[in-house]
Short mmCIF file of C-alpha atoms in Angstrom, two decimals:
data_model
loop_
_atom_site.label_atom_id
_atom_site.label_comp_id
_atom_site.label_asym_id
_atom_site.label_seq_id
_atom_site.Cartn_x
_atom_site.Cartn_y
_atom_site.Cartn_z
CA MET A 1 -72.89 11.06 152.38
CA THR A 2 -72.75 7.62 153.89
CA LYS A 3 -71.20 4.59 152.57
CA SER A 4 -74.56 2.96 151.39
CA GLU A 5 -75.54 6.10 149.89
CA PHE A 6 -72.35 6.54 148.05
CA LEU A 7 -72.21 3.03 146.71
CA LEU A 8 -75.95 3.19 145.72
CA GLN A 9 -75.43 6.44 143.73
CA LEU A 10 -72.28 4.93 142.01
CA LYS A 11 -74.24 1.60 141.20
CA ASN A 12 -77.02 3.64 139.60
CA GLU A 13 -74.41 5.79 137.70
CA LEU A 14 -72.55 2.76 136.29
CA LYS A 15 -75.87 1.35 135.30
CA LYS A 16 -76.70 4.37 133.51
CA ASN A 17 -73.54 4.45 131.61
CA ASN A 18 -74.03 0.70 130.67
CA ILE A 19 -70.65 -0.29 132.37
CA SER A 20 -70.04 -4.14 132.15
CA ASP A 21 -68.03 -4.73 135.06
CA LEU A 22 -70.28 -2.93 137.55
CA ASP A 23 -69.91 -5.52 140.20
CA ASP A 24 -66.19 -5.58 140.36
CA VAL A 25 -66.05 -1.71 140.51
CA LEU A 26 -68.43 -1.66 143.29
CA ASN A 27 -66.47 -4.29 145.15
CA GLU A 28 -63.33 -2.39 144.83
CA TYR A 29 -65.08 0.84 146.23
CA GLU A 30 -66.51 -1.23 148.97
CA GLN A 31 -63.05 -2.57 149.84
CA HIS A 32 -61.72 1.18 149.90
CA PHE A 33 -64.29 2.08 152.46
CA ALA A 34 -63.48 -0.96 154.65
CA PHE A 35 -59.94 -0.08 154.78
CA LYS A 36 -60.18 3.70 155.35
CA LEU A 37 -62.89 2.78 158.12
CA ALA A 38 -60.16 0.81 159.72
CA ASP A 39 -57.90 3.52 159.63
CA GLY A 40 -60.40 5.69 161.76
CA PHE A 41 -62.12 7.69 158.77
CA SER A 42 -65.94 8.25 158.99
CA GLU A 43 -68.12 7.19 156.10
CA GLU A 44 -68.88 10.68 155.12
CA GLU A 45 -65.10 11.65 155.12
CA ILE A 46 -64.35 8.77 152.78
CA ALA A 47 -67.15 9.54 150.54
CA ALA A 48 -66.16 13.20 150.21
CA LYS A 49 -62.70 12.50 149.41
CA LEU A 50 -63.44 9.90 146.61
CA GLY A 51 -65.77 12.64 144.98
CA ASN A 52 -68.94 12.70 143.10
CA PRO A 53 -70.18 9.17 142.22
CA SER A 54 -71.49 10.53 138.85
CA GLU A 55 -67.90 11.84 137.76
CA LEU A 56 -66.29 8.55 139.09
CA ALA A 57 -68.73 6.25 136.97
CA SER A 58 -68.19 8.68 133.94
CA GLN A 59 -64.46 7.59 134.13
CA PHE A 60 -65.45 3.98 133.57
CA ILE A 61 -66.90 4.79 129.97
CA PRO A 62 -64.78 3.04 127.29
CA ASP A 63 -62.69 5.70 125.33
CA THR A 64 -62.99 4.97 121.61
CA SER A 65 -60.06 7.43 120.65
CA GLN A 66 -57.04 5.52 122.08
CA LYS A 67 -54.60 6.70 119.46
CA LYS A 68 -53.61 9.91 121.37
CA TYR A 69 -52.48 7.77 124.29
CA GLY A 70 -50.32 5.25 122.30
CA GLY A 71 -47.21 7.06 122.79
CA ARG A 72 -47.56 7.72 126.55
CA LYS A 73 -48.65 4.07 126.96
CA THR A 74 -45.33 2.77 125.39
CA VAL A 75 -43.24 4.91 127.68
CA THR A 76 -45.28 3.71 130.61
CA ILE A 77 -44.96 -0.04 129.58
CA ILE A 78 -41.20 0.30 129.36
CA GLY A 79 -41.05 2.27 132.65
CA MET A 80 -43.25 -0.31 134.35
CA ILE A 81 -40.88 -3.18 133.12
CA PHE A 82 -38.01 -1.74 134.99
CA ALA A 83 -40.09 -1.06 137.83
CA ASN A 84 -41.40 -4.75 137.97
CA ILE A 85 -37.88 -6.00 137.99
CA PHE A 86 -36.75 -4.18 140.98
CA THR A 87 -40.06 -4.74 142.73
CA GLY A 88 -39.58 -8.46 141.86
CA ALA A 89 -36.25 -8.41 143.45
CA PHE A 90 -37.65 -6.75 146.55
CA PHE A 91 -40.48 -9.11 146.80
CA LEU A 92 -38.07 -12.07 146.49
CA MET A 93 -35.94 -10.64 149.45
CA LEU A 94 -39.14 -10.58 151.48
CA PHE A 95 -39.98 -14.15 150.70
CA ILE A 96 -36.57 -15.24 151.65
CA PHE A 97 -36.70 -13.36 154.85
CA ALA A 98 -40.06 -14.69 155.87
CA ALA A 99 -38.62 -18.30 154.95
CA VAL A 100 -35.76 -17.63 157.42
CA MET A 101 -37.99 -16.38 159.98
CA GLY A 102 -40.06 -19.71 159.63
CA VAL A 103 -36.74 -21.84 160.06
CA VAL A 104 -35.83 -19.73 163.24
CA THR A 105 -39.16 -20.20 164.64
CA VAL A 106 -39.30 -23.91 164.05
CA THR A 107 -35.66 -24.29 165.35
CA SER A 108 -36.18 -22.49 168.63
CA GLY A 109 -39.41 -24.53 169.32
CA VAL A 110 -37.54 -27.87 168.53
CA ILE A 111 -34.59 -27.05 170.61
CA GLY A 112 -36.84 -25.82 173.53
CA ILE A 113 -38.78 -29.20 173.35
CA CYS A 114 -35.43 -31.18 173.34
CA LEU A 115 -34.18 -29.37 176.27
CA ILE A 116 -37.36 -30.27 178.21
CA GLY A 117 -37.48 -33.66 177.31
CA GLY A 118 -33.67 -34.20 177.84
CA TYR A 119 -33.15 -35.11 174.02
CA ASN A 120 -29.91 -34.27 172.52
CA ILE A 121 -29.85 -35.38 169.06
CA TYR A 122 -26.33 -36.01 167.65
CA ASN A 123 -24.92 -34.19 170.61
CA LEU A 124 -25.82 -30.94 169.14
CA ILE A 125 -27.24 -29.11 172.53
CA PRO A 126 -24.36 -28.08 174.82
CA GLY A 127 -24.64 -29.93 178.31
CA MET A 128 -26.13 -28.19 181.20
CA PRO A 129 -27.89 -28.65 184.52
CA TYR A 130 -31.61 -29.67 183.94
CA LEU A 131 -32.77 -26.58 185.89
CA CYS A 132 -30.84 -24.43 183.33
CA ALA A 133 -32.22 -26.41 180.51
CA ILE A 134 -35.72 -25.89 181.66
CA ILE A 135 -35.31 -22.32 181.92
CA TYR A 136 -33.56 -22.07 178.67
CA ALA A 137 -36.49 -24.22 176.88
CA VAL A 138 -38.98 -21.76 178.22
CA SER A 139 -37.00 -18.83 176.87
CA LEU A 140 -36.57 -20.71 173.54
CA LEU A 141 -40.32 -21.58 173.16
CA SER A 142 -41.60 -17.85 174.10
CA PHE A 143 -39.03 -16.86 171.41
CA ALA A 144 -40.48 -19.28 168.91
CA ILE A 145 -43.86 -17.97 169.79
CA LEU A 146 -42.78 -14.36 169.35
CA SER A 147 -41.17 -15.20 166.09
CA ALA A 148 -44.29 -17.14 164.89
CA ALA A 149 -46.49 -13.96 165.45
CA ALA A 150 -44.02 -11.89 163.68
CA CYS A 151 -43.83 -14.30 160.81
CA LEU A 152 -47.47 -14.32 160.66
CA TYR A 153 -47.92 -10.54 160.38
CA PHE A 154 -45.02 -10.31 158.12
CA VAL A 155 -46.50 -12.84 155.65
CA VAL A 156 -50.00 -10.97 155.75
CA PHE A 157 -48.07 -7.65 155.49
CA THR A 158 -46.24 -8.93 152.31
CA ARG A 159 -49.31 -10.29 150.71
CA GLN A 160 -51.25 -6.81 151.07
CA LEU A 161 -47.99 -4.91 149.91
CA MET A 162 -48.03 -7.27 146.80
CA ARG A 163 -51.81 -6.46 146.43
CA SER A 164 -51.13 -2.80 146.67
CA TYR A 165 -48.30 -2.77 144.14
CA LYS A 166 -50.57 -4.75 141.86
CA ARG A 167 -53.34 -2.10 141.96
CA PHE A 168 -50.66 0.66 141.43
CA HIS A 169 -49.48 -1.00 138.46
CA ILE A 170 -53.12 -1.55 136.99
CA ASN A 171 -53.87 2.11 137.84
CA VAL A 172 -50.68 3.35 136.07
CA MET A 173 -51.38 1.41 132.96
CA ALA A 174 -54.95 2.44 133.00
CA ALA A 175 -54.06 6.09 133.24
CA SER A 176 -51.72 5.88 130.46
CA ALA A 177 -54.35 4.41 128.22
CA GLY A 178 -56.85 7.08 129.18
CA LYS A 179 -58.87 4.54 131.12
CA ALA A 180 -60.47 4.94 134.78
CA THR A 181 -58.38 4.02 137.85
CA LEU A 182 -59.57 2.37 140.87
CA PRO A 183 -58.96 3.48 144.41
CA SER A 184 -55.47 2.78 145.67
CA LEU A 185 -54.99 0.10 148.27
CA PRO A 186 -53.26 0.80 151.53
CA VAL A 187 -49.83 -0.75 152.10
CA TYR A 188 -50.80 -2.12 155.68
CA PRO A 189 -53.24 -5.07 156.15
CA LEU A 190 -56.77 -4.90 157.09
CA LEU A 191 -56.99 -6.74 160.42
CA SER A 192 -59.85 -6.54 162.88
CA ALA A 193 -59.10 -4.52 166.14
CA LYS A 194 -59.75 -7.73 168.13
CA PHE A 195 -57.13 -9.76 166.13
CA LYS A 196 -54.47 -6.96 166.35
CA ARG A 197 -54.97 -6.60 170.09
CA ARG A 198 -54.51 -10.28 170.37
CA LEU A 199 -51.71 -10.39 168.31
CA ARG A 200 -50.21 -7.53 170.21
CA MET A 201 -50.78 -8.94 173.62
CA LEU A 202 -49.10 -12.34 172.39
CA ALA A 203 -46.00 -10.63 171.03
CA LEU A 204 -45.60 -8.44 174.18
CA SER A 205 -46.24 -11.44 176.50
CA SER A 206 -43.80 -13.84 174.68
CA LEU A 207 -41.27 -11.02 174.64
CA THR A 208 -41.47 -10.42 178.22
CA VAL A 209 -41.07 -14.12 178.96
CA PHE A 210 -38.17 -14.53 176.67
CA ALA A 211 -36.43 -11.61 178.20
CA VAL A 212 -37.01 -12.50 181.79
CA THR A 213 -36.24 -16.03 181.51
CA LEU A 214 -33.02 -15.52 179.32
CA VAL A 215 -31.76 -13.28 182.12
CA LEU A 216 -32.83 -15.57 184.80
CA GLY A 217 -31.14 -18.52 182.94
CA TYR A 218 -27.75 -16.59 182.83
CA ILE A 219 -27.95 -15.59 186.41
CA ILE A 220 -28.66 -19.35 187.59
CA SER A 221 -26.25 -20.73 185.21
CA ALA A 222 -23.52 -18.37 186.68
CA ILE A 223 -24.38 -19.25 190.10
CA LEU A 224 -24.39 -23.10 189.65
CA ALA A 225 -21.18 -22.78 187.51
CA GLY A 226 -19.49 -20.47 190.00
CA ASN A 227 -18.30 -18.41 187.04
CA LEU A 228 -19.71 -15.45 185.12
CA GLU A 229 -18.57 -17.36 181.83
CA PHE A 230 -20.15 -20.57 182.60
CA TRP A 231 -20.14 -21.85 179.14
CA HIS A 232 -16.28 -22.36 179.67
CA VAL A 233 -16.83 -24.22 182.94
CA TRP A 234 -19.37 -26.46 181.15
CA GLY A 235 -17.21 -26.91 178.22
CA TRP A 236 -19.57 -25.74 175.48
CA PHE A 237 -17.22 -24.81 172.92
CA VAL A 238 -14.45 -27.48 173.64
CA LYS A 239 -14.09 -29.74 170.62
#
């Protein structure tokens, strides 16, 4: 069964059962197909794994006898409260890490620009020959690009992780109340192959430039200073 055939059958079954949020349900299953197709599964494989559209649609029929689920729902709510506390702390750490990555990206870029332009605000940048400054500037700018690419993917990944956990939370609560559950969302974000290829190429090229210029900068600095520990010769850490 193809994607269009599956969704059409599901739509007809939902209409037959007078499901009010029909469009929302169809949209969720359409997103599920999109994620699985991006993972390399065929439409037929995805449809087969989801099951019979008629059985899926019947799960969304409101259950009028909710009393038998009362105790289970209470236990689930208590469990999810603790889960949300720990998950919230985890997401907070992810946000802090993303903020640190952003600061590192901006700082590296600013220092690189200052080295190229010969700016030394408050004498925060240690002195060095201009040739070395240019090489280290290229290294820092390439590192800033690498960090920016990593930061971008990390933010997108964190957003998808939050969406995935939200779906998990909704499904757990729905199951405890005897209601229908929606397809789980993947942890990894849905990105086009073209975008992933470009992001990977950007990261690899910037990493290569960063590593090469960093090593080259050290070699040239050591040659110009006549000492492997050139930072001592140039008095970088002298107060």
